[in-house]
Structure formats: structure tokens, C-alpha cells
DNA sequence: CATTTTATGTGAAAAATATAACTATAAAAA
DNA sequence: TTTTTATAGTTATATTTTTCACATAAAATG
């Protein structure tokens, strides 16, 4: 019954719509009017950063702030409280990456930051680009916190010519200059902040120009080759999870 | 030697600076000039959403998009590929929350979405507010993807009077109206998108007005009572983790 | 109508992660 | 100098999460 007859016209129609997502479709007819559409997608890769490493990044952020305030040293339990991690965990993490402290004097902030720098970026550049100068793209481009972390946005891109400005501090180029800029600044990671519909297209272009890592703010899962790293930041999810926690608390009280 | 003599003046000075973070300080003198500053912080709580639940949220986002495209049903492995999760995991997650499929026909998108709605928000409102109309605050306020997820931003706030606009679609009020609005719309969750320095202050106000959940975009860990849920979204971390993955790949190749 | 195919559903094993308990040690105090 | 104490460092244990393997059921096939 199902999957025997294909409505080719409808299928083509839908495939066109879905092409931008690289979906493959399988369309089935139940009766005259009800279509059953099943979709099959290509492989997707994530950014599988180990939890302990993720936390090192978190510690580092805290430490940089503390250093700016003149703090010279921390204890495992203070850094833990600061980052919402247990003291044991902090020590465990440090132990995993051979970060040493002083038996009774805690850890020196500067040493920690240096050690973490060693773990992370072994001196490589941190040049990135932002594609899409809408809401989120623009706010990221102007986000001043990246400076402290030495994240360097070298350029941004948008298809809309009215948004393009090659003379501003962080220039906004048209998409045609993507390859050139990536090459010139040896950019390896890019932020996608374009609308859902354009995200896959932009992603394909970026990959084509040799980008190896993508931070994706569009609420679509991108289809990329196995060796490309994608980190999806889904703001709706972040908010909904809090709303869920809050509602759940009340639910529990009722029982 | 250390921790015997306290330089009270310096301590007071620093305590004032650090007050906004609710840090407690312990200052030690090594010799005439070198201060050793150790800091001790108050307790911090996170948003500890179970991984499987986090994924349900992820599936839900995908499914809503697919539904909008007319997709009627999915298989565990297709939904898995779509969200970057293994098929077994998808089924396991569904099994954990008693979500049933059809032994050979996959899962119906609509049913899945309904089931997930049941798990999550049991009909409660999803009203939230945004504090801070800088870069990120404004882009969140204008972020159109929240509509699909029924997240409803009822108002935003800023101390800067020039940003205040009570007539626009999503009004921008001054901080003095915070309590009133929270009460009127029975808001339970709020987004903090103010600068680092103001974040703790704003947080304390929100908590004072009965807010139970916070999505914090400021790169500080907020000090809150135990029962308040905080979800920290650190954009620098998200980007750095990708840069790290990319650089690591090259490092590995060298060995 | 028996057989094959292709999914789901789930229990057990494995891996990853977190917590707790303990030991060693350097600084401070006596 | 000796004792005490606070904190790093490490090992053991517990918990969570993921993967694997297979039973089971519906649909398709011939």
C-alpha cells in the first residue's frame, strides 16, 4: 500500500524546496490526499570536545577575568565555585593535563593561564570570519569580549550590498570575496549567522574554500564532510531548557 | 610570613572593585610590593538538564522544521543523522520518555512533537524578558526563530534612557519597571545580556522579583540562591572550542 | 500464507564522567 | 625543630551515558 505509488510531481516540488537542506526524500501515498513524507539525510559531524577540555576553557575564561582584576592565585575549590564545578573535579582536570599547583598555596593564575594556552592553541592564529550581518552576525562582530580571548574577527560577509562596508574596522564584504579573504588571513574557522534557508549554501562555500571549523548559529544541522568540525549554538534550545527546568520545579512540588 | 600582615587599605580598595562579583577576598603580602590575592566565592548553581532531555529539545527543534516542510514521518536513524545523534540513542531517548513509534513505519512527526510538548511545558506560558539592549540583547529581541518555538519575549529593559521605547512591538523599559512587568506577565525566566560589570547586580534584582531561571550571556558566573537555575551561554567558549579542534587536528597530523 | 525485510524497543556491556576517600606535602604555627 | 593544618594530587568507587546486540513486530514480497 504505502510506498508503492509515488506522486512524482509532488515529489519534485518538495525536493526542490528541500534541496537547500540536502535532504533526500521518500514520499508515500496513503490514500488520495494524505501524503506520508519520510526524509533521509546525509551524515553530520559535531564538535566533540571532551568535557574536561571544555571545562579547561571555562576555567581559562574565569582566570583571565580574575587576572585583569589583579588576582594572583586561586585554590581548587575557589576556582571550582567560580565556575560551578567541584574542587575535586578542578584538581582532576588539572591532573589530566599535567597542570601543577603548590601543595599548600593553590595555583598561580598566571601559570594556569600559560599552561592552558599551551594546551589549547600552541601559538596558532585565532583569525575567524563571520558570514551574515543580520542580528546575530552583527552583534558577534561588535562583541568586545573576543579581544580578551584573542579571538580575532578579520572580516564579515553579507549578500546584501547595502550592508557591505569595506572601510569599517571589521569590514563587511560581499560573498564574492570569501575565498580571497580566507586565503589572505589563513582563516580556518568561520561563524555562520545567516538565515536558516541560506545556511547550508554558505556552509558548502566555506568548506569549498578550505574552512575546517564552523560555529553555526542557524537552527539547521549542517551537512558537512567528516573532517569538518561543526559546533551548533542553538539559542532557542538554551532558553527552552531553562524554561523547562523552571516549569519542572513546580510540577515536582505538586506531586 | 604570608597572611600575617594585611594591607587593609589595598584590601578595601579591591573589595570595592570586586563587590559587584560578590567575591570575598583574602590578601596576603609577600614583601613590600608583591601582593598575593586569593579569592573565595559564594556558591553557584547551574542548569543541570539531563543529556537525554537536552537531546529531546534538539529533536523537537528539528521536527518542527521538518513539519513546516511537510514531512510526516521519520525513522530513528534519519532523525539521528539530522541531529548528529546515533539511531540507537534516539530510540533509547524515546524509550526513556515512553515515546512510541510504529514497529516498521518510523515515528509520526506530529505525534513526536505532541509527546515532546507533553514532556516539556505542560501548557505553561513561555513568557520571558530580556535585560540589556546592547548588541546581544537586541539581536535576541529581534530573533524571529523564537516564534516557532513559542518563546514569547514580553519586554526588554535597559538603564540607558535613550534606548527606552515603550511603544515598540517589544517594548524597552527602564529598570524601574522590572518588577511590575514580571508580575503582570507572570514571567519566570529572564535573559541577562548586560555587560559583565552589571550582570550580578541585574541578577540580584531579577531574583528579588521572583525570577526562577536565568539565561546568562555575560561572561561571569552568577552567584544565585540554590533554587535558581542559571544557564550560562559563553560565546567565546563556543568559538574557542572550534578553534581548538581545528588546531588539534593539525597537531595530530604532525605526530 | 509463509518468508523476508526493515524498523522499533530494550536489556546488558562498555565507556565516559563525576564523586568520594585517601595520601602526600609544603607552609604556618607552636 | 616539631607539630599542625590546609591544600594539591591520586586512587578507588559510583553514577551516568553510550554503544552493542538481539528480540520483536509490522510491512512487503512472492
Coordinates of C-alpha atoms (C1' of nucleotides) in Angstrom, one line a residue:
Chain A
X1 CA 0.0 0.0 0.0
X2 CA 2.4 2.7 1.2
X3 CA 5.5 3.3 -0.8
X4 CA 4.0 1.6 -3.8
X5 CA 2.8 4.6 -5.7
X6 CA 4.9 7.7 -6.0
X7 CA 3.4 11.1 -6.8
X8 CA 6.2 12.3 -8.9
X9 CA 5.1 15.8 -9.4
X10 CA 4.6 16.5 -5.6
X11 CA 7.9 14.8 -5.0
X12 CA 9.8 17.0 -7.4
X13 CA 8.1 20.0 -6.0
X14 CA 9.2 19.1 -2.5
X15 CA 12.6 18.1 -3.5
X16 CA 13.2 21.5 -4.9
X17 CA 12.2 23.1 -1.6
X18 CA 14.3 20.7 0.4
X19 CA 17.3 20.8 -1.9
X20 CA 18.9 23.5 0.2
X21 CA 19.0 21.2 3.1
X22 CA 20.5 18.3 1.1
X23 CA 17.7 16.1 2.2
X24 CA 16.7 13.0 0.2
X25 CA 13.0 12.3 0.2
X26 CA 10.8 9.3 0.1
X27 CA 7.2 10.1 -0.4
X28 CA 4.4 7.7 0.1
X29 CA 0.7 7.9 -0.5
X30 CA -1.8 6.6 1.9
X31 CA -4.9 7.5 0.1
X32 CA -5.9 10.2 -2.3
X33 CA -5.0 13.1 -0.1
X34 CA -2.7 12.1 2.7
X35 CA 1.0 12.0 1.8
X36 CA 3.5 10.5 4.1
X37 CA 6.8 12.1 3.7
X38 CA 9.9 10.4 5.1
X39 CA 13.2 12.0 4.9
X40 CA 16.7 10.7 4.8
X41 CA 19.7 12.9 5.4
X42 CA 23.4 12.8 4.8
X43 CA 25.9 12.5 7.5
X44 CA 26.6 15.1 10.0
X45 CA 29.6 15.7 12.3
X46 CA 29.7 17.6 15.6
X47 CA 32.4 19.2 17.7
X48 CA 33.0 16.5 20.2
X49 CA 35.2 18.4 22.7
X50 CA 35.9 16.3 25.8
X51 CA 34.1 17.6 28.8
X52 CA 37.3 18.1 30.8
X53 CA 38.7 20.2 28.0
X54 CA 35.5 22.2 27.8
X55 CA 36.0 23.0 31.4
X56 CA 39.6 24.0 31.0
X57 CA 38.2 26.6 28.6
X58 CA 35.8 27.6 31.2
X59 CA 38.5 27.9 33.9
X60 CA 40.6 29.9 31.5
X61 CA 37.8 32.4 30.9
X62 CA 37.4 32.9 34.6
X63 CA 41.1 33.2 35.2
X64 CA 41.5 35.8 32.5
X65 CA 38.9 37.9 34.2
X66 CA 40.4 37.4 37.6
X67 CA 43.9 38.2 36.3
X68 CA 42.5 41.5 35.0
X69 CA 41.3 42.2 38.5
X70 CA 44.7 41.6 39.9
X71 CA 44.1 38.2 41.5
X72 CA 47.4 36.3 41.7
X73 CA 46.4 32.9 42.9
X74 CA 43.4 30.6 43.4
X75 CA 42.6 27.4 45.2
X76 CA 41.0 24.5 43.5
X77 CA 37.8 25.0 45.5
X78 CA 37.6 28.7 44.8
X79 CA 38.1 28.2 41.1
X80 CA 35.5 25.5 41.3
X81 CA 32.9 27.6 43.0
X82 CA 33.6 30.3 40.5
X83 CA 33.0 28.1 37.5
X84 CA 30.3 25.9 39.1
X85 CA 32.5 22.8 39.3
X86 CA 33.5 20.8 42.3
X87 CA 37.0 21.2 43.8
X88 CA 37.8 17.6 43.1
X89 CA 36.9 18.0 39.5
X90 CA 39.1 21.0 39.1
X91 CA 42.0 19.1 40.6
X92 CA 41.2 16.1 38.5
X93 CA 41.0 18.1 35.3
X94 CA 44.3 19.8 36.1
X95 CA 45.9 16.4 36.8
X96 CA 44.6 15.1 33.5
X97 CA 46.5 17.9 31.7
X98 CA 49.6 17.9 33.9
X99 CA 48.9 21.3 35.4
X100 CA 50.7 21.6 38.7
X101 CA 49.9 23.7 41.7
X102 CA 51.7 24.3 45.0
X103 CA 51.0 21.9 47.7
X104 CA 49.6 24.3 50.2
X105 CA 49.4 27.6 48.2
X106 CA 46.9 26.9 45.5
X107 CA 47.6 27.7 41.9
X108 CA 49.2 30.8 40.4
X109 CA 46.7 32.5 38.0
X110 CA 49.4 33.4 35.5
X111 CA 50.9 29.9 35.4
X112 CA 47.5 28.4 34.9
X113 CA 46.7 30.7 32.0
X114 CA 50.0 29.9 30.4
X115 CA 49.6 26.2 30.8
X116 CA 46.1 26.4 29.4
X117 CA 47.4 28.4 26.5
X118 CA 49.9 25.6 25.9
X119 CA 47.1 23.0 25.9
X120 CA 44.9 25.0 23.5
X121 CA 46.4 27.0 20.8
X122 CA 50.1 26.3 20.7
X123 CA 50.7 29.7 19.2
X124 CA 48.4 29.3 16.2
X125 CA 46.4 32.3 14.9
X126 CA 42.8 32.7 16.0
X127 CA 41.5 34.5 12.9
X128 CA 37.9 33.9 12.2
X129 CA 35.3 35.4 9.9
X130 CA 31.6 36.0 10.3
X131 CA 29.1 35.3 7.5
X132 CA 25.8 37.1 7.7
X133 CA 25.4 40.6 9.1
X134 CA 21.9 40.3 10.4
X135 CA 21.0 40.5 14.1
X136 CA 23.3 37.9 15.5
X137 CA 26.1 38.3 13.0
X138 CA 26.4 42.0 13.8
X139 CA 26.3 41.5 17.5
X140 CA 29.1 39.0 17.3
X141 CA 31.2 41.3 15.1
X142 CA 30.8 44.0 17.7
X143 CA 31.2 41.7 20.7
X144 CA 34.1 43.2 22.7
X145 CA 34.8 40.1 24.8
X146 CA 36.6 38.3 22.0
X147 CA 39.5 40.7 22.3
X148 CA 40.4 39.4 25.8
X149 CA 40.4 35.9 24.4
X150 CA 42.5 36.9 21.4
X151 CA 39.8 35.8 19.0
X152 CA 40.3 38.0 16.0
X153 CA 37.4 38.6 13.6
X154 CA 39.2 39.6 10.4
X155 CA 36.2 40.2 8.2
X156 CA 32.5 39.7 7.8
X157 CA 30.3 38.9 4.8
X158 CA 26.8 39.5 3.6
X159 CA 24.9 39.2 0.3
X160 CA 23.0 42.4 0.9
X161 CA 25.1 45.2 -0.8
X162 CA 23.6 47.8 1.4
X163 CA 25.3 46.2 4.4
X164 CA 28.7 46.0 2.7
X165 CA 31.3 48.3 4.1
X166 CA 34.9 47.6 3.3
X167 CA 36.3 50.6 5.2
X168 CA 35.0 49.9 8.7
X169 CA 37.1 48.4 11.4
X170 CA 35.8 45.0 10.7
X171 CA 34.9 45.2 7.0
X172 CA 31.7 43.8 5.6
X173 CA 32.4 42.2 2.2
X174 CA 30.2 40.6 -0.5
X175 CA 30.2 36.9 -0.7
X176 CA 32.4 37.0 -3.8
X177 CA 35.5 37.9 -1.7
X178 CA 35.1 35.0 0.7
X179 CA 37.8 32.9 -0.9
X180 CA 40.3 35.7 -1.2
X181 CA 40.0 36.8 2.5
X182 CA 40.1 33.2 3.8
X183 CA 43.3 32.7 2.0
X184 CA 44.9 36.0 2.8
X185 CA 44.4 35.7 6.6
X186 CA 44.7 31.9 6.7
X187 CA 41.3 31.6 8.3
X188 CA 40.4 28.1 9.5
X189 CA 37.2 28.7 11.4
X190 CA 34.1 30.6 10.5
X191 CA 30.8 31.7 12.1
X192 CA 27.6 31.1 10.2
X193 CA 25.0 33.6 11.2
X194 CA 22.8 33.7 8.1
X195 CA 19.1 32.7 7.9
X196 CA 18.2 29.0 8.1
X197 CA 17.5 28.8 4.4
X198 CA 20.9 30.0 3.3
X199 CA 23.0 28.2 6.0
X200 CA 23.8 25.0 4.0
X201 CA 24.7 27.0 0.9
X202 CA 27.1 29.2 2.9
X203 CA 28.5 26.2 4.6
X204 CA 29.2 24.5 1.3
X205 CA 31.0 27.6 0.1
X206 CA 33.1 27.8 3.3
X207 CA 34.1 24.2 3.1
X208 CA 34.9 24.7 -0.5
X209 CA 37.4 27.4 0.4
X210 CA 39.1 25.2 3.0
X211 CA 37.4 26.2 6.2
X212 CA 37.8 23.4 8.8
X213 CA 35.6 24.5 11.7
X214 CA 32.2 26.2 11.8
X215 CA 30.3 27.8 14.6
X216 CA 26.7 27.6 13.4
X217 CA 24.0 29.9 14.7
X218 CA 21.4 28.9 12.2
X219 CA 18.9 26.4 13.6
X220 CA 19.7 23.7 11.0
X221 CA 22.1 20.8 11.3
X222 CA 24.6 21.3 8.5
X223 CA 25.7 18.5 6.3
X224 CA 29.5 18.6 6.0
X225 CA 32.4 16.2 5.2
X226 CA 33.6 14.0 8.0
X227 CA 36.7 16.0 8.8
X228 CA 34.9 19.4 9.2
X229 CA 34.1 20.4 12.8
X230 CA 30.7 22.0 13.4
X231 CA 29.6 23.5 16.7
X232 CA 25.9 24.3 16.7
X233 CA 24.8 27.0 19.0
X234 CA 21.0 26.9 19.3
X235 CA 19.7 29.9 21.2
X236 CA 16.2 28.6 21.3
X237 CA 17.3 25.4 22.9
X238 CA 19.3 27.2 25.6
X239 CA 16.3 29.3 26.5
X240 CA 13.8 26.4 26.4
X241 CA 15.9 24.3 28.6
X242 CA 15.8 26.9 31.3
X243 CA 12.0 27.3 30.9
X244 CA 11.7 23.6 31.2
X245 CA 13.7 23.4 34.4
X246 CA 11.6 26.2 35.9
X247 CA 8.3 24.6 35.0
X248 CA 9.5 21.2 36.1
X249 CA 10.3 22.5 39.6
X250 CA 6.7 23.5 40.0
X251 CA 5.4 20.2 38.6
X252 CA 7.5 18.3 41.2
X253 CA 6.1 20.4 44.0
X254 CA 2.6 19.3 43.0
X255 CA 3.4 15.6 43.4
Chain B
X1 CA 55.0 35.0 56.5
X2 CA 52.1 35.2 54.1
X3 CA 48.7 36.0 55.5
X4 CA 50.2 37.6 58.6
X5 CA 50.0 41.2 57.7
X6 CA 47.0 42.6 55.9
X7 CA 47.2 45.7 53.9
X8 CA 43.8 47.0 54.9
X9 CA 43.7 49.9 52.5
X10 CA 44.5 47.9 49.5
X11 CA 42.1 45.3 50.6
X12 CA 39.2 47.7 50.9
X13 CA 40.1 49.2 47.6
X14 CA 40.0 45.9 45.9
X15 CA 36.9 44.7 47.8
X16 CA 35.0 47.7 46.4
X17 CA 36.0 46.7 42.8
X18 CA 35.1 43.1 43.4
X19 CA 31.9 43.8 45.3
X20 CA 29.9 43.5 42.1
X21 CA 31.1 40.0 41.7
X22 CA 30.3 39.1 45.3
X23 CA 33.8 37.9 45.8
X24 CA 35.3 37.6 49.2
X25 CA 39.0 38.4 49.3
X26 CA 42.0 37.2 51.2
X27 CA 45.0 39.4 50.6
X28 CA 48.5 38.4 51.5
X29 CA 51.7 40.3 51.4
X30 CA 54.9 38.6 50.3
X31 CA 57.2 41.6 50.6
X32 CA 56.7 45.3 50.3
X33 CA 55.3 45.3 46.8
X34 CA 54.0 41.9 45.8
X35 CA 50.5 41.2 46.9
X36 CA 49.1 37.8 46.6
X37 CA 45.4 37.9 46.1
X38 CA 43.4 34.9 46.7
X39 CA 39.7 34.9 46.1
X40 CA 36.9 33.0 47.6
X41 CA 33.4 33.0 46.1
X42 CA 29.9 32.1 47.1
X43 CA 28.0 29.2 45.8
X44 CA 26.9 28.9 42.2
X45 CA 24.2 26.7 40.6
X46 CA 23.9 25.6 37.1
X47 CA 21.2 24.3 34.8
X48 CA 21.7 20.6 35.0
X49 CA 19.5 19.4 32.3
X50 CA 19.9 15.7 31.7
X51 CA 21.6 14.9 28.4
X52 CA 18.8 12.9 27.1
X53 CA 16.3 15.7 27.8
X54 CA 18.6 18.2 26.1
X55 CA 18.5 15.9 23.1
X56 CA 14.7 15.8 23.2
X57 CA 14.8 19.5 22.8
X58 CA 17.2 19.1 19.9
X59 CA 14.9 16.6 18.2
X60 CA 12.0 18.8 18.8
X61 CA 13.7 21.7 17.0
X62 CA 14.4 19.5 14.0
X63 CA 11.0 18.1 13.9
X64 CA 9.3 21.5 14.0
X65 CA 11.4 22.5 11.0
X66 CA 10.6 19.3 9.2
X67 CA 6.9 19.6 10.0
X68 CA 6.9 23.1 8.4
X69 CA 8.3 21.5 5.3
X70 CA 5.5 18.9 5.2
X71 CA 7.4 15.9 6.4
X72 CA 5.0 13.5 8.1
X73 CA 7.3 10.8 9.5
X74 CA 10.9 10.0 10.3
X75 CA 12.9 6.9 11.2
X76 CA 15.2 6.8 14.2
X77 CA 18.3 6.9 12.0
X78 CA 17.1 9.8 9.9
X79 CA 16.3 11.9 12.9
X80 CA 19.6 10.8 14.3
X81 CA 21.6 11.8 11.3
X82 CA 19.7 15.1 11.2
X83 CA 20.6 15.9 14.8
X84 CA 24.0 14.3 14.9
X85 CA 23.0 11.5 17.2
X86 CA 23.1 7.8 16.7
X87 CA 19.9 5.9 15.8
X88 CA 20.2 3.8 19.0
X89 CA 20.5 6.8 21.1
X90 CA 17.4 8.3 19.5
X91 CA 15.4 5.2 20.3
X92 CA 16.9 4.9 23.7
X93 CA 15.9 8.5 24.5
X94 CA 12.4 7.9 23.2
X95 CA 12.2 4.8 25.2
X96 CA 13.2 6.7 28.3
X97 CA 10.3 9.1 27.9
X98 CA 7.8 6.5 26.8
X99 CA 7.6 7.8 23.2
X100 CA 6.3 5.1 21.0
X101 CA 6.8 4.6 17.3
X102 CA 5.5 2.1 14.8
X103 CA 7.4 -1.1 14.5
X104 CA 8.2 -0.7 10.9
X105 CA 7.0 2.7 10.0
X106 CA 9.2 5.0 12.0
X107 CA 7.7 7.8 14.0
X108 CA 5.0 10.3 13.1
X109 CA 6.3 13.8 13.3
X110 CA 3.2 15.3 14.7
X111 CA 2.9 12.7 17.4
X112 CA 6.5 13.2 18.3
X113 CA 6.1 16.9 18.6
X114 CA 3.0 16.5 20.8
X115 CA 4.7 13.9 23.0
X116 CA 7.7 16.2 23.5
X117 CA 5.3 19.1 24.2
X118 CA 3.8 17.0 26.9
X119 CA 7.3 16.2 28.4
X120 CA 8.3 19.8 28.4
X121 CA 5.9 22.5 29.0
X122 CA 2.7 21.0 30.1
X123 CA 0.8 24.0 28.8
X124 CA 2.6 26.6 30.9
X125 CA 3.4 30.0 29.5
X126 CA 6.8 30.7 27.9
X127 CA 7.0 34.4 28.6
X128 CA 10.5 35.7 29.1
X129 CA 12.2 39.1 29.4
X130 CA 15.5 40.4 28.1
X131 CA 17.6 42.7 30.3
X132 CA 20.1 44.7 28.4
X133 CA 19.6 46.1 24.9
X134 CA 23.2 46.2 23.7
X135 CA 24.4 44.0 20.9
X136 CA 23.3 40.7 22.0
X137 CA 20.2 41.8 23.9
X138 CA 18.9 43.5 20.8
X139 CA 19.6 40.7 18.5
X140 CA 17.8 38.2 20.8
X141 CA 14.8 40.5 21.0
X142 CA 14.6 40.6 17.2
X143 CA 15.4 36.9 16.8
X144 CA 12.5 35.6 14.8
X145 CA 13.1 31.9 15.5
X146 CA 11.7 32.1 18.9
X147 CA 8.2 32.5 17.5
X148 CA 8.2 28.9 16.1
X149 CA 9.2 27.6 19.4
X150 CA 6.5 29.7 21.1
X151 CA 9.1 31.5 23.2
X152 CA 7.5 34.8 23.9
X153 CA 9.6 37.9 24.8
X154 CA 7.2 40.2 26.5
X155 CA 9.5 43.1 27.2
X156 CA 13.1 44.2 27.4
X157 CA 15.0 46.5 29.7
X158 CA 17.9 48.9 29.7
X159 CA 19.3 51.5 32.0
X160 CA 20.1 53.8 29.1
X161 CA 17.1 56.1 28.7
X162 CA 17.9 56.8 25.0
X163 CA 17.3 53.1 24.3
X164 CA 13.9 53.0 26.1
X165 CA 10.9 52.7 23.9
X166 CA 7.6 51.7 25.5
X167 CA 5.6 51.8 22.2
X168 CA 7.6 49.4 20.0
X169 CA 6.5 45.8 19.4
X170 CA 8.7 44.5 22.1
X171 CA 9.0 47.5 24.5
X172 CA 12.2 48.6 26.1
X173 CA 11.6 49.8 29.6
X174 CA 13.8 51.3 32.2
X175 CA 14.9 49.1 35.1
X176 CA 12.4 50.6 37.5
X177 CA 9.6 48.8 35.8
X178 CA 11.2 45.3 36.1
X179 CA 9.1 44.2 39.0
X180 CA 5.8 45.4 37.5
X181 CA 6.3 43.6 34.2
X182 CA 7.5 40.4 35.7
X183 CA 4.4 40.3 37.9
X184 CA 2.0 41.3 35.1
X185 CA 3.1 38.7 32.7
X186 CA 4.0 36.1 35.3
X187 CA 7.4 35.9 33.9
X188 CA 9.6 33.1 35.4
X189 CA 12.7 33.2 33.2
X190 CA 14.9 36.0 32.1
X191 CA 17.8 36.6 29.7
X192 CA 20.8 38.7 31.0
X193 CA 22.6 40.4 28.2
X194 CA 24.2 43.3 30.1
X195 CA 27.9 44.0 30.4
X196 CA 30.0 41.8 32.7
X197 CA 30.1 44.5 35.4
X198 CA 26.4 44.8 35.7
X199 CA 25.4 41.2 35.4
X200 CA 25.5 40.3 39.1
X201 CA 23.5 43.4 40.0
X202 CA 20.8 42.7 37.4
X203 CA 20.8 39.0 38.5
X204 CA 20.1 40.0 42.1
X205 CA 17.3 42.3 41.1
X206 CA 15.7 39.6 38.9
X207 CA 15.9 37.1 41.7
X208 CA 14.4 39.6 44.1
X209 CA 11.4 40.0 41.8
X210 CA 10.9 36.2 41.8
X211 CA 12.6 35.1 38.6
X212 CA 13.4 31.4 38.8
X213 CA 15.5 30.8 35.7
X214 CA 18.2 32.9 34.0
X215 CA 19.9 32.6 30.7
X216 CA 23.2 34.4 31.2
X217 CA 25.1 35.8 28.2
X218 CA 27.5 37.8 30.4
X219 CA 30.9 36.1 30.8
X220 CA 30.6 35.9 34.6
X221 CA 29.4 33.1 36.7
X222 CA 26.4 34.5 38.7
X223 CA 26.0 33.9 42.4
X224 CA 22.4 32.9 43.0
X225 CA 20.4 31.0 45.6
X226 CA 20.3 27.3 45.3
X227 CA 16.9 27.1 43.8
X228 CA 17.6 29.4 40.9
X229 CA 18.5 27.9 37.6
X230 CA 21.3 29.5 35.6
X231 CA 22.2 28.6 32.1
X232 CA 25.5 30.2 31.0
X233 CA 25.9 30.8 27.3
X234 CA 29.5 31.7 26.7
X235 CA 30.0 32.7 23.1
X236 CA 33.8 32.9 23.4
X237 CA 34.0 29.4 24.7
X238 CA 31.9 28.1 21.8
X239 CA 34.2 29.7 19.3
X240 CA 37.4 28.8 21.1
X241 CA 36.4 25.2 21.3
X242 CA 36.1 25.0 17.5
X243 CA 39.4 26.8 17.0
X244 CA 40.9 24.3 19.4
X245 CA 39.5 21.3 17.5
X246 CA 40.8 22.7 14.2
X247 CA 44.3 23.3 15.5
X248 CA 44.4 20.0 17.3
X249 CA 43.7 18.2 14.0
X250 CA 46.9 19.7 12.5
X251 CA 48.9 18.9 15.7
X252 CA 47.9 15.3 15.4
X253 CA 48.9 15.1 11.8
X254 CA 52.4 16.2 12.8
X255 CA 52.9 13.3 15.1
Chain C
dC1 C1' 0.2 -17.6 3.7
dA2 C1' 4.9 -18.4 4.7
dT3 C1' 9.1 -15.8 4.2
dT4 C1' 11.9 -11.9 4.0
dT5 C1' 12.9 -7.4 5.1
dT6 C1' 13.3 -3.4 7.9
dA7 C1' 12.2 -0.9 11.7
dT8 C1' 11.5 -0.3 16.7
dG9 C1' 12.3 -1.5 21.7
dT10 C1' 15.2 -2.9 25.4
dG11 C1' 18.5 -5.2 28.4
dA12 C1' 23.3 -5.9 29.1
dA13 C1' 28.0 -4.4 28.4
dA14 C1' 31.3 -0.8 27.8
dA15 C1' 32.9 3.7 28.1
dA16 C1' 33.0 8.1 29.9
dT17 C1' 32.3 11.1 33.7
dA18 C1' 31.8 12.5 38.4
dT19 C1' 32.3 11.9 43.3
dA20 C1' 34.4 10.5 47.3
dA21 C1' 38.1 9.0 50.0
dC22 C1' 42.7 8.9 50.9
dT23 C1' 47.7 10.3 50.8
dA24 C1' 51.5 13.3 50.4
dT25 C1' 53.5 17.6 51.1
dA26 C1' 54.6 22.3 51.9
dA27 C1' 53.5 26.2 54.6
dA28 C1' 52.4 28.0 59.0
dA29 C1' 52.2 27.7 63.9
dA30 C1' 53.8 26.3 68.1
Chain D
dT1 C1' 62.6 21.9 65.4
dT2 C1' 58.4 19.7 65.7
dT3 C1' 53.6 19.7 65.1
dT4 C1' 49.6 21.1 62.9
dT5 C1' 46.9 22.2 59.1
dA6 C1' 45.3 23.3 54.6
dT7 C1' 45.5 22.0 50.1
dA8 C1' 47.3 19.6 46.0
dG9 C1' 47.5 15.0 43.9
dT10 C1' 45.8 10.3 43.2
dT11 C1' 43.4 6.2 43.6
dA12 C1' 39.0 3.9 44.2
dT13 C1' 34.1 3.9 43.7
dA14 C1' 29.8 5.3 42.0
dT15 C1' 27.0 7.2 38.5
dT16 C1' 25.7 8.5 34.1
dT17 C1' 25.8 8.0 29.3
dT18 C1' 26.6 5.5 25.1
dT19 C1' 27.0 1.5 22.4
dC20 C1' 26.0 -3.1 21.2
dA21 C1' 23.3 -7.0 20.3
dC22 C1' 19.3 -9.1 19.7
dA23 C1' 14.3 -10.0 20.4
dT24 C1' 10.0 -8.4 18.3
dA25 C1' 6.6 -6.7 15.3
dA26 C1' 4.8 -4.7 11.1
dA27 C1' 5.0 -4.4 6.2
dA28 C1' 6.4 -6.1 1.8
dT29 C1' 7.1 -10.0 -1.2
dG30 C1' 6.2 -13.8 -4.0

